[in-house]
Short mmCIF file of C-alpha atoms and ligand atoms in Angstrom, two decimals:
data_model
loop_
_atom_site.label_atom_id
_atom_site.label_comp_id
_atom_site.label_asym_id
_atom_site.label_seq_id
_atom_site.Cartn_x
_atom_site.Cartn_y
_atom_site.Cartn_z
CA MET A 1 -11.35 -0.37 26.66
CA THR A 2 -7.94 -1.38 27.95
CA GLU A 3 -5.02 0.99 28.29
CA LYS A 4 -3.76 2.72 25.13
CA LYS A 5 -1.10 0.72 23.32
CA ILE A 6 1.34 1.61 20.58
CA ALA A 7 1.95 -1.13 18.04
CA ARG A 8 4.12 -0.47 15.00
CA CYS A 9 6.11 -2.59 12.60
CA PRO A 10 9.90 -2.35 13.12
CA GLY A 11 11.94 -0.85 10.29
CA PRO A 12 11.40 2.15 7.99
CA SER A 13 7.99 3.72 8.44
CA THR A 14 5.89 5.37 5.75
CA GLN A 15 7.00 8.72 7.20
CA ASP A 16 10.68 7.71 6.96
CA ILE A 17 10.27 6.75 3.32
CA VAL A 18 8.06 9.58 2.10
CA LEU A 19 9.81 12.45 3.88
CA ALA A 20 13.14 11.28 2.36
CA ASP A 21 11.70 11.48 -1.17
CA ALA A 22 13.36 13.73 -3.73
CA ALA A 23 9.88 15.27 -4.14
CA PRO A 24 8.18 15.03 -0.74
CA PRO A 25 4.59 16.15 -0.16
CA PRO A 26 3.65 18.94 2.24
CA GLU A 27 4.15 17.55 5.75
CA THR A 28 0.51 18.28 6.51
CA PHE A 29 -0.50 15.84 3.77
CA ILE A 30 1.09 12.85 5.48
CA ALA A 31 0.66 13.94 9.09
CA GLU A 32 -0.11 10.90 11.23
CA ALA A 33 -3.52 10.67 12.89
CA TYR A 34 -3.77 7.36 14.68
CA THR A 35 -5.86 6.77 17.78
CA TYR A 36 -6.07 3.52 19.70
CA LEU A 37 -9.71 2.44 19.59
CA GLY A 38 -9.65 -0.76 21.65
CA ASP A 39 -9.05 -4.43 21.06
CA GLU A 40 -12.35 -6.16 21.75
CA ASP A 41 -13.58 -8.70 19.22
CA LEU A 42 -16.16 -7.40 16.72
CA SER A 43 -19.28 -9.49 16.28
CA TYR A 44 -19.83 -11.44 13.08
CA ASP A 45 -23.57 -10.71 13.32
CA ALA A 46 -23.03 -7.51 11.36
CA TYR A 47 -22.47 -9.56 8.21
CA SER A 48 -25.52 -11.80 8.35
CA SER A 49 -28.21 -10.28 10.55
CA GLU A 50 -31.43 -9.31 8.78
CA ASP A 51 -32.23 -7.10 11.81
CA ILE A 52 -29.02 -5.14 11.31
CA ALA A 53 -29.72 -4.82 7.58
CA ARG A 54 -33.17 -3.46 8.45
CA LEU A 55 -31.64 -0.97 10.90
CA GLU A 56 -29.20 0.11 8.18
CA ARG A 57 -32.13 0.76 5.83
CA GLU A 58 -33.81 2.88 8.53
CA ARG A 59 -30.89 4.64 10.19
CA LEU A 60 -27.81 4.47 7.99
CA TRP A 61 -28.56 4.91 4.29
CA PRO A 62 -31.06 7.79 4.77
CA ARG A 63 -28.70 9.61 7.14
CA THR A 64 -25.42 9.56 5.25
CA TRP A 65 -24.28 11.33 2.10
CA GLN A 66 -24.06 8.84 -0.74
CA MET A 67 -21.73 9.19 -3.72
CA ALA A 68 -24.20 8.70 -6.56
CA CYS A 69 -22.22 9.44 -9.74
CA ARG A 70 -19.58 11.61 -11.36
CA GLU A 71 -20.40 15.00 -12.86
CA GLU A 72 -19.06 13.96 -16.27
CA GLU A 73 -21.86 11.38 -16.44
CA LEU A 74 -24.28 14.34 -16.63
CA PRO A 75 -22.59 16.72 -19.10
CA GLU A 76 -25.73 18.35 -20.58
CA PRO A 77 -29.19 19.47 -19.40
CA ARG A 78 -31.70 16.59 -19.23
CA ASP A 79 -28.91 13.99 -18.79
CA TYR A 80 -29.82 11.48 -16.12
CA VAL A 81 -28.24 8.70 -14.04
CA VAL A 82 -30.12 6.19 -11.88
CA PHE A 83 -28.50 5.49 -8.52
CA ASP A 84 -29.65 2.69 -6.19
CA ILE A 85 -28.63 2.09 -2.59
CA ALA A 86 -30.29 -0.63 -0.48
CA ASP A 87 -34.04 -0.25 -1.15
CA GLU A 88 -33.70 3.31 -2.39
CA SER A 89 -33.59 4.38 -6.03
CA VAL A 90 -32.93 7.92 -7.24
CA ILE A 91 -32.80 9.67 -10.62
CA LEU A 92 -30.19 12.43 -10.85
CA VAL A 93 -30.91 14.94 -13.61
CA ARG A 94 -28.84 17.83 -14.93
CA GLN A 95 -31.04 20.94 -15.07
CA GLU A 96 -31.11 23.72 -17.66
CA ASP A 97 -29.24 26.03 -15.26
CA GLY A 98 -26.42 23.49 -14.80
CA SER A 99 -27.52 22.40 -11.35
CA ILE A 100 -28.18 18.73 -10.56
CA ARG A 101 -31.39 17.62 -8.89
CA ALA A 102 -32.33 14.16 -7.63
CA PHE A 103 -35.79 12.57 -7.54
CA ILE A 104 -37.09 9.38 -6.02
CA ASN A 105 -37.36 6.84 -8.84
CA SER A 106 -40.94 5.86 -8.14
CA CYS A 107 -44.06 6.92 -9.99
CA VAL A 108 -46.56 8.92 -7.95
CA HIS A 109 -49.43 6.90 -9.46
CA ARG A 110 -48.77 3.34 -8.30
CA GLY A 111 -45.08 3.28 -7.50
CA MET A 112 -43.56 1.94 -10.71
CA GLN A 113 -39.79 2.43 -11.05
CA LEU A 114 -39.61 5.10 -13.74
CA LEU A 115 -36.15 4.24 -15.04
CA PRO A 116 -34.31 0.94 -14.64
CA SER A 117 -31.50 0.54 -12.14
CA GLY A 118 -28.14 1.60 -13.54
CA ALA A 119 -29.67 3.51 -16.46
CA ARG A 120 -27.91 6.57 -17.92
CA GLY A 121 -29.08 8.74 -20.79
CA ARG A 122 -30.83 11.96 -21.86
CA THR A 123 -34.53 12.72 -21.95
CA ALA A 124 -36.75 15.76 -21.68
CA LEU A 125 -39.59 13.75 -20.14
CA LEU A 126 -39.72 10.87 -17.69
CA ARG A 127 -42.64 8.71 -18.81
CA CYS A 128 -43.79 5.90 -16.56
CA PRO A 129 -43.84 2.64 -18.52
CA PHE A 130 -46.91 1.31 -16.64
CA HIS A 131 -49.73 3.80 -17.46
CA GLY A 132 -47.84 6.74 -18.91
CA TRP A 133 -47.83 9.43 -16.25
CA THR A 134 -45.15 11.83 -17.44
CA TYR A 135 -42.79 14.09 -15.49
CA GLY A 136 -40.47 16.87 -16.58
CA SER A 137 -36.74 16.82 -15.92
CA ASP A 138 -37.57 19.12 -13.00
CA GLY A 139 -39.68 16.34 -11.48
CA ALA A 140 -43.02 18.13 -12.04
CA LEU A 141 -46.00 16.07 -13.20
CA LYS A 142 -46.69 17.19 -16.77
CA SER A 143 -49.46 14.91 -17.99
CA LEU A 144 -51.38 11.74 -17.31
CA PRO A 145 -53.61 9.67 -19.58
CA CYS A 146 -57.37 9.89 -18.84
CA ALA A 147 -56.96 12.95 -16.65
CA TRP A 148 -60.77 13.03 -16.35
CA ASP A 149 -60.44 10.05 -13.96
CA PHE A 150 -58.06 11.88 -11.62
CA ASP A 151 -59.92 15.04 -10.66
CA HIS A 152 -58.95 14.27 -7.08
CA VAL A 153 -55.23 14.59 -7.87
CA ASP A 154 -53.62 17.97 -7.23
CA ARG A 155 -51.34 17.93 -10.26
CA ALA A 156 -49.31 20.95 -9.14
CA ASN A 157 -48.27 19.05 -6.01
CA SER A 158 -47.89 15.58 -7.48
CA GLY A 159 -44.36 15.79 -8.77
CA LEU A 160 -41.59 13.37 -7.88
CA ASP A 161 -40.22 13.49 -4.37
CA GLU A 162 -36.89 15.28 -4.29
CA VAL A 163 -33.76 14.63 -2.21
CA SER A 164 -30.75 16.80 -1.45
CA VAL A 165 -27.73 16.98 -3.75
CA GLU A 166 -24.25 18.37 -3.12
CA ARG A 167 -21.04 18.06 -5.11
CA TRP A 168 -17.37 17.81 -4.35
CA GLY A 169 -14.38 16.89 -6.48
CA GLY A 170 -16.47 15.98 -9.50
CA PHE A 171 -18.47 13.54 -7.37
CA VAL A 172 -22.23 14.03 -6.99
CA PHE A 173 -23.67 13.09 -3.61
CA VAL A 174 -27.30 12.60 -2.54
CA PHE A 175 -28.82 12.60 0.93
CA LEU A 176 -31.98 10.54 1.13
CA GLY A 177 -33.34 11.69 4.48
CA ARG A 178 -34.28 15.02 6.01
CA ASP A 179 -32.01 17.74 7.40
CA PRO A 180 -28.71 16.79 5.77
CA PRO A 181 -25.54 18.10 7.36
CA PRO A 182 -23.40 20.15 4.97
CA LEU A 183 -21.42 17.75 2.79
CA ALA A 184 -18.16 19.48 3.73
CA ASP A 185 -18.88 18.79 7.42
CA PHE A 186 -19.76 15.18 6.73
CA LEU A 187 -16.61 14.58 4.66
CA ASP A 188 -14.32 16.68 6.87
CA PRO A 189 -11.36 16.99 6.19
CA VAL A 190 -11.65 15.61 2.65
CA THR A 191 -13.06 18.69 0.95
CA ALA A 192 -10.14 20.76 2.26
CA LEU A 193 -7.58 18.46 0.63
CA ASP A 194 -5.10 20.47 -1.42
CA LEU A 195 -4.29 18.11 -4.28
CA PRO A 196 -1.88 18.98 -7.11
CA VAL A 197 -4.45 17.50 -9.54
CA PRO A 198 -7.86 18.16 -7.96
CA MET A 199 -10.42 15.37 -8.16
CA ASP A 200 -12.77 17.55 -10.22
CA GLU A 201 -10.08 17.88 -12.90
CA ARG A 202 -10.23 14.14 -13.60
CA HIS A 203 -12.66 11.93 -15.47
CA ILE A 204 -13.76 8.30 -15.68
CA VAL A 205 -11.76 6.07 -18.01
CA THR A 206 -13.05 2.69 -16.79
CA HIS A 207 -16.07 1.61 -14.75
CA VAL A 208 -16.59 -2.00 -13.65
CA ARG A 209 -19.58 -3.03 -11.54
CA LYS A 210 -19.09 -6.42 -9.93
CA HIS A 211 -21.55 -8.49 -7.92
CA LEU A 212 -19.69 -9.71 -4.84
CA PRO A 213 -20.33 -12.83 -2.74
CA ALA A 214 -20.20 -11.02 0.62
CA ASN A 215 -21.99 -8.52 2.84
CA TRP A 216 -21.22 -4.92 1.90
CA LYS A 217 -19.35 -4.23 5.17
CA LEU A 218 -17.20 -7.33 4.86
CA SER A 219 -16.33 -6.15 1.36
CA VAL A 220 -15.46 -2.59 2.42
CA GLU A 221 -13.31 -3.90 5.26
CA ALA A 222 -11.31 -6.16 2.96
CA PHE A 223 -9.98 -3.01 1.29
CA LEU A 224 -9.18 -1.00 4.43
CA GLU A 225 -5.96 -2.73 5.44
CA ALA A 226 -2.71 -3.99 3.93
CA TYR A 227 -2.26 -6.71 6.57
CA HIS A 228 -3.63 -9.26 4.09
CA VAL A 229 -0.95 -8.57 1.47
CA ILE A 230 1.52 -11.12 2.90
CA ALA A 231 -0.90 -14.02 2.43
CA THR A 232 -3.25 -12.83 -0.32
CA HIS A 233 -0.95 -10.87 -2.64
CA PRO A 234 2.55 -12.23 -1.82
CA GLU A 235 3.87 -11.22 -5.24
CA GLY A 236 3.46 -7.59 -4.11
CA LEU A 237 5.92 -7.90 -1.24
CA GLN A 238 8.96 -7.40 -3.45
CA SER A 239 8.24 -3.81 -4.38
CA ALA A 240 5.70 -2.47 -1.89
CA GLY A 241 5.35 -1.92 1.81
CA ASP A 242 2.60 -3.64 3.75
CA ALA A 243 3.31 -4.04 7.47
CA ASN A 244 4.74 -0.50 7.50
CA CYS A 245 1.66 1.02 5.85
CA GLN A 246 0.40 4.17 7.62
CA TYR A 247 -3.18 4.28 8.92
CA ASP A 248 -4.89 7.53 9.85
CA LEU A 249 -8.26 8.32 11.41
CA LEU A 250 -8.97 11.76 10.05
CA GLY A 251 -12.53 12.41 11.15
CA PRO A 252 -15.65 10.55 12.27
CA HIS A 253 -16.41 9.58 8.68
CA VAL A 254 -12.95 9.54 7.13
CA SER A 255 -9.87 7.35 7.40
CA ARG A 256 -6.83 6.80 5.21
CA PHE A 257 -3.93 4.52 4.48
CA ILE A 258 -0.67 5.32 2.71
CA HIS A 259 0.98 2.24 1.26
CA THR A 260 4.40 2.98 -0.21
CA ILE A 261 5.77 1.59 -3.47
CA GLY A 262 9.50 1.15 -4.18
CA PHE A 263 10.50 -0.29 -0.81
CA GLN A 264 9.98 -3.96 -0.24
CA SER A 265 7.90 -5.45 2.54
CA PRO A 266 9.43 -5.53 6.04
CA HIS A 267 8.55 -9.24 5.98
CA LEU A 268 11.39 -9.89 3.50
CA LYS A 269 14.82 -10.21 5.03
CA SER A 270 17.39 -9.65 2.29
CA ALA A 271 17.19 -6.11 0.95
CA PRO A 272 17.49 -5.52 -2.80
CA THR A 273 19.89 -2.98 -4.24
CA GLU A 274 18.32 0.19 -5.63
CA GLU A 275 19.13 -1.12 -9.13
CA GLU A 276 17.24 -4.32 -8.40
CA MET A 277 14.28 -2.36 -7.03
CA LEU A 278 14.18 -0.14 -10.11
CA GLU A 279 14.14 -3.27 -12.26
CA ARG A 280 11.15 -4.55 -10.27
CA LEU A 281 9.27 -1.25 -10.55
CA ASP A 282 9.96 -1.09 -14.26
CA ARG A 283 8.71 -4.68 -14.58
CA GLY A 284 11.99 -5.88 -16.05
CA ARG A 285 11.90 -3.56 -19.07
CA ALA A 286 15.34 -2.10 -18.24
CA ARG A 287 14.44 1.35 -19.54
CA LEU A 288 15.49 3.36 -16.51
CA LYS A 289 18.92 4.10 -15.07
CA LEU A 290 20.05 5.29 -11.66
CA GLN A 291 22.58 8.02 -11.05
CA PRO A 292 24.90 7.55 -8.04
CA GLY A 293 23.01 8.09 -4.78
CA GLU A 294 19.56 8.02 -6.37
CA ARG A 295 16.74 5.90 -5.02
CA ALA A 296 14.72 3.67 -7.33
CA ARG A 297 11.51 5.14 -5.95
CA ASP A 298 12.50 8.69 -6.94
CA VAL A 299 13.63 7.68 -10.41
CA PHE A 300 10.45 5.75 -11.04
CA ALA A 301 8.26 8.60 -9.77
CA ALA A 302 10.08 10.99 -12.14
CA HIS A 303 9.53 8.53 -15.00
CA LEU A 304 5.81 8.34 -14.22
CA ARG A 305 5.57 12.14 -14.11
CA THR A 306 7.07 12.38 -17.60
CA VAL A 307 5.09 9.55 -19.19
CA MET A 308 1.75 10.50 -17.66
CA ALA A 309 2.22 14.19 -18.45
CA GLU A 310 2.69 13.21 -22.11
CA GLN A 311 -0.38 10.98 -22.00
CA THR A 312 -2.67 13.48 -20.29
CA GLY A 313 -1.29 16.90 -21.26
CA VAL A 314 -1.32 17.83 -17.56
CA ASP A 315 1.74 19.36 -15.90
CA LEU A 316 2.64 16.89 -13.17
CA SER A 317 5.95 18.48 -12.19
CA ALA A 318 4.59 19.62 -8.82
CA VAL A 319 3.21 16.22 -7.85
CA SER A 320 5.08 14.64 -4.96
CA SER A 321 6.44 11.13 -5.32
CA THR A 322 3.93 9.70 -2.88
CA GLN A 323 1.00 11.32 -4.69
CA MET A 324 2.45 10.13 -7.98
CA MET A 325 3.01 6.46 -7.25
CA ASP A 326 1.86 5.27 -3.82
CA SER A 327 -1.41 3.61 -2.94
CA ILE A 328 -3.17 6.37 -0.96
CA GLU A 329 -6.69 5.45 -0.01
CA TYR A 330 -9.33 7.67 1.61
CA PHE A 331 -12.40 5.92 3.01
CA CYS A 332 -15.52 8.04 3.47
CA PHE A 333 -18.14 6.38 5.65
CA PRO A 334 -20.13 4.36 4.96
CA ASN A 335 -19.20 3.01 1.51
CA PHE A 336 -17.16 5.41 -0.65
CA VAL A 337 -13.41 5.16 -1.26
CA PHE A 338 -11.14 7.25 -3.47
CA PHE A 339 -7.42 7.27 -4.24
CA PRO A 340 -6.08 10.78 -4.97
CA GLY A 341 -2.80 9.41 -6.38
CA ILE A 342 -2.08 9.76 -10.08
CA SER A 343 -0.87 6.32 -11.15
CA LEU A 344 -3.21 4.39 -8.81
CA PRO A 345 -6.39 6.44 -9.40
CA MET A 346 -9.21 4.19 -8.21
CA VAL A 347 -12.64 4.95 -6.76
CA TYR A 348 -14.76 2.33 -4.99
CA ARG A 349 -18.37 2.19 -3.89
CA PHE A 350 -19.92 -0.77 -2.07
CA SER A 351 -23.72 -1.12 -2.08
CA PRO A 352 -25.81 -3.75 -0.33
CA ASP A 353 -27.71 -6.17 -2.51
CA PRO A 354 -31.31 -5.57 -1.39
CA ASP A 355 -32.08 -9.25 -2.03
CA SER A 356 -29.35 -10.81 0.16
CA VAL A 357 -27.27 -9.73 3.16
CA HIS A 358 -24.58 -12.08 1.81
CA ARG A 359 -24.17 -10.16 -1.46
CA CYS A 360 -23.23 -6.64 -2.46
CA PHE A 361 -22.25 -4.61 -5.51
CA PHE A 362 -18.76 -3.19 -5.99
CA ASP A 363 -18.38 -0.24 -8.34
CA LEU A 364 -14.76 0.25 -9.38
CA TRP A 365 -13.80 3.31 -11.38
CA PHE A 366 -10.44 4.45 -12.71
CA LEU A 367 -10.00 8.20 -13.19
CA ALA A 368 -7.47 10.12 -15.27
CA PRO A 369 -6.49 13.79 -15.30
CA THR A 370 -8.51 15.79 -17.83
CA ARG A 371 -6.54 17.56 -20.55
CA PRO A 372 -6.38 21.29 -19.63
CA GLY A 373 -8.89 23.44 -21.47
CA GLU A 374 -10.89 20.44 -22.64
CA ARG A 375 -14.13 18.94 -21.43
CA PRO A 376 -13.96 15.41 -20.05
CA PRO A 377 -14.58 12.80 -22.74
CA PRO A 378 -17.89 10.90 -22.54
CA PRO A 379 -17.76 8.27 -19.80
CA PRO A 380 -17.32 4.67 -20.97
CA GLU A 381 -20.03 2.05 -20.79
CA THR A 382 -20.17 0.26 -17.45
CA ILE A 383 -18.77 -3.27 -17.54
CA ASP A 384 -21.09 -5.47 -15.47
CA LEU A 385 -19.57 -8.61 -13.93
CA ALA A 386 -21.80 -11.28 -12.42
CA LEU A 387 -20.87 -13.24 -9.29
CA ASP A 388 -18.95 -15.83 -11.30
CA GLU A 389 -17.23 -13.43 -13.71
CA PRO A 390 -13.69 -12.41 -12.68
CA PHE A 391 -12.15 -8.99 -13.07
CA ALA A 392 -9.73 -10.66 -15.49
CA SER A 393 -12.63 -10.90 -17.96
CA ALA A 394 -13.24 -7.11 -17.92
CA PRO A 395 -11.99 -5.59 -21.20
CA GLY A 396 -9.46 -2.81 -20.77
CA LEU A 397 -8.57 -3.52 -17.15
CA ASP A 398 -4.83 -3.77 -16.42
CA PRO A 399 -4.28 -7.56 -16.10
CA LYS A 400 -2.02 -7.09 -13.08
CA LEU A 401 -4.66 -5.09 -11.21
CA ALA A 402 -7.44 -7.45 -12.33
CA TYR A 403 -5.45 -10.33 -10.87
CA ILE A 404 -5.15 -8.52 -7.54
CA TYR A 405 -8.88 -7.71 -7.40
CA ASP A 406 -9.71 -11.32 -8.22
CA GLN A 407 -7.51 -12.45 -5.33
CA ASP A 408 -9.52 -10.16 -3.03
CA VAL A 409 -12.86 -11.42 -4.36
CA ASP A 410 -11.78 -15.04 -3.91
CA ASN A 411 -11.20 -14.22 -0.25
CA LEU A 412 -14.68 -12.76 0.16
CA ALA A 413 -16.56 -15.92 -0.80
CA ARG A 414 -14.45 -18.05 1.55
CA LEU A 415 -14.63 -15.43 4.29
CA THR A 416 -18.43 -15.40 4.11
CA ARG A 417 -18.54 -19.19 4.25
CA GLY A 418 -16.04 -19.39 7.10
CA ILE A 419 -17.79 -16.78 9.20
CA ARG A 420 -21.09 -18.65 8.84
CA ALA A 421 -19.37 -21.80 10.10
CA SER A 422 -17.47 -20.09 12.92
CA ARG A 423 -18.01 -21.15 16.55
CA LYS A 424 -16.23 -17.97 17.63
CA PRO A 425 -18.72 -15.08 17.73
CA GLY A 426 -16.48 -12.34 16.38
CA GLN A 427 -13.29 -11.31 14.66
CA THR A 428 -10.05 -10.34 16.42
CA LEU A 429 -8.45 -7.26 14.88
CA GLY A 430 -4.94 -5.86 15.01
CA THR A 431 -4.87 -2.64 17.00
CA TYR A 432 -2.98 -0.68 14.33
CA GLN A 433 -3.22 -2.28 10.90
CA GLU A 434 -6.93 -2.99 11.22
CA VAL A 435 -7.91 0.14 13.13
CA ARG A 436 -9.84 1.54 10.16
CA ILE A 437 -12.22 -1.42 10.35
CA ARG A 438 -12.86 -0.78 14.03
CA HIS A 439 -13.28 2.93 13.28
CA MET A 440 -15.86 2.20 10.60
CA ARG A 441 -17.74 -0.22 12.82
CA GLN A 442 -17.79 2.23 15.74
CA THR A 443 -19.22 4.93 13.48
CA LEU A 444 -21.79 2.47 12.16
CA ALA A 445 -22.77 1.44 15.69
CA ALA A 446 -23.39 5.10 16.57
CA TYR A 447 -25.74 5.50 13.58
CA LEU A 448 -27.64 2.30 14.30
CA ALA A 449 -28.02 3.15 18.01
CA ASP A 450 -29.49 6.56 17.21
CA GLY A 451 -33.22 5.91 16.96
FE1 FES B 501 -46.79 5.02 -13.14
FE2 FES B 501 -49.17 4.01 -13.28
S1 FES B 501 -47.54 3.42 -11.96
S2 FES B 501 -48.33 5.56 -14.47
#
C-alpha cells in the first residue's frame, strides 16, 4: 500500500451541513471514521469466477450472520418463513414460547425441500410432499408412512438439522455454520446505535424482490457510493449532495454513508437561494414558507416531522434533521443494508442466484414506524419482479424512487457486459468515495483466505 492520502471534495462537508442543522444529531452519531485502505485495482474475477463462488459457498455464507426476515413476518407460534442464501435453504419458525428457531429446509428421508423458496405461512406440521415424513414446528420427526420399513431409523434423533438464530432491531438473523460469534460482535457497532425510533419499533410496508442481471457483489457495490449520482441520477444533483457525501468504516463488517438532502451537489456552480431549494424539496407544491434566516433543509425536516408524526402516531419531535431526511446507509457485511432514517427507510439484501454467478436477487423493503401501543400490521405480500420487469411496474412503490432504482439496475446489466469484455483486469476505485467497496472486498478476501 502506498502512503496514506487524504482526498476530499472542496466545499461544505456533510459535517458542516449537519452540525449547522436547527436539530443536529448527537455528535457521536455522525463522527467520521475514514481510513485509507489503498489504491490498487480490484480484480474483476470476483464477479465471474465459479471458483470464487464455490469458495463463497464454503467459507463465506456459512460463516456470516445472515438477515433472514423481519420479526413481524412471524407474529404467532407456528408461523414460518423460508429463507434461501446461495445453496442453503432454511425454515424459520416461531415457537410456542415466542422464540424463533431455524431448520435446514431438507427432508431427512431423501432430501426433498420441505417448503418452497420464499414461502411464508402458518402450520403445526411440516409434511414432506414427496413421501409424507412429517415434522413438528420444533423440527422433531413426528411420523412417517410405513414406519415398519424404517426400523433402522432412530426417530428421536432424526429431526431437522437446526442452525443458530439471533435477533436485533426487529431483524432475524441465522448463522448456517458452527460456532457463531455473538451477533452483537459481528454487527459491532450497529447494535449499540441509539436511534430516536429504534429499528424494532418499525414494520414492513413494502417488499419487492427483484432478479438482477449482475453478480451479488457487483450489485451490493453499486449501492455503496454516491459517486455515480452525477452520471446516473443527474436529476438528483439539484437538491442533494453527492461528492461531499461522508463515508465511514465503522467496524470489520460495517460501513456507512451519510448523503445530505437540501444542499445541492458541489458539481453545480450557481447556488440556489434557500427559497429555491425549499421549492425543490417540496417538489414545487409551494406549501412551505421560510422565515428570515431559516434554511430550507431545516424547514423541510420540520415539515416531515409533522406530517409523518400524523401519519404514524409516533412522536418524532426528538428526531434530528439528518435522521429525518438524509440518506443514511449502514452496510453490514456481506449483503445486508439498512437505512435508519425516517423518510428514507429502506432495507436491502443481496443474495447470489445459485444458478448463475451473473445473477442475484435484490430484496428491497420499506419500513415505517409502528403506532405506539399497537402490534405491527401484517406484512404485505412480496412483489416479485423478473429480470425484465422494472421497479416502475411494482404497485405502491413511489414512482420517483422506482425511477432511481431502475436507473441503477440499467447500470448493472451494462456493467456486467462491459466487465466481461474488458481487457483491463480490474477496476480502479476512488480512495475516498469508493472506500466502502474496497473495505467490503478486503473483508471478503479475509474470509475466503481462511481455510
Ligand atoms: Fe421427504 Fe421422502 S424425501 S418423505
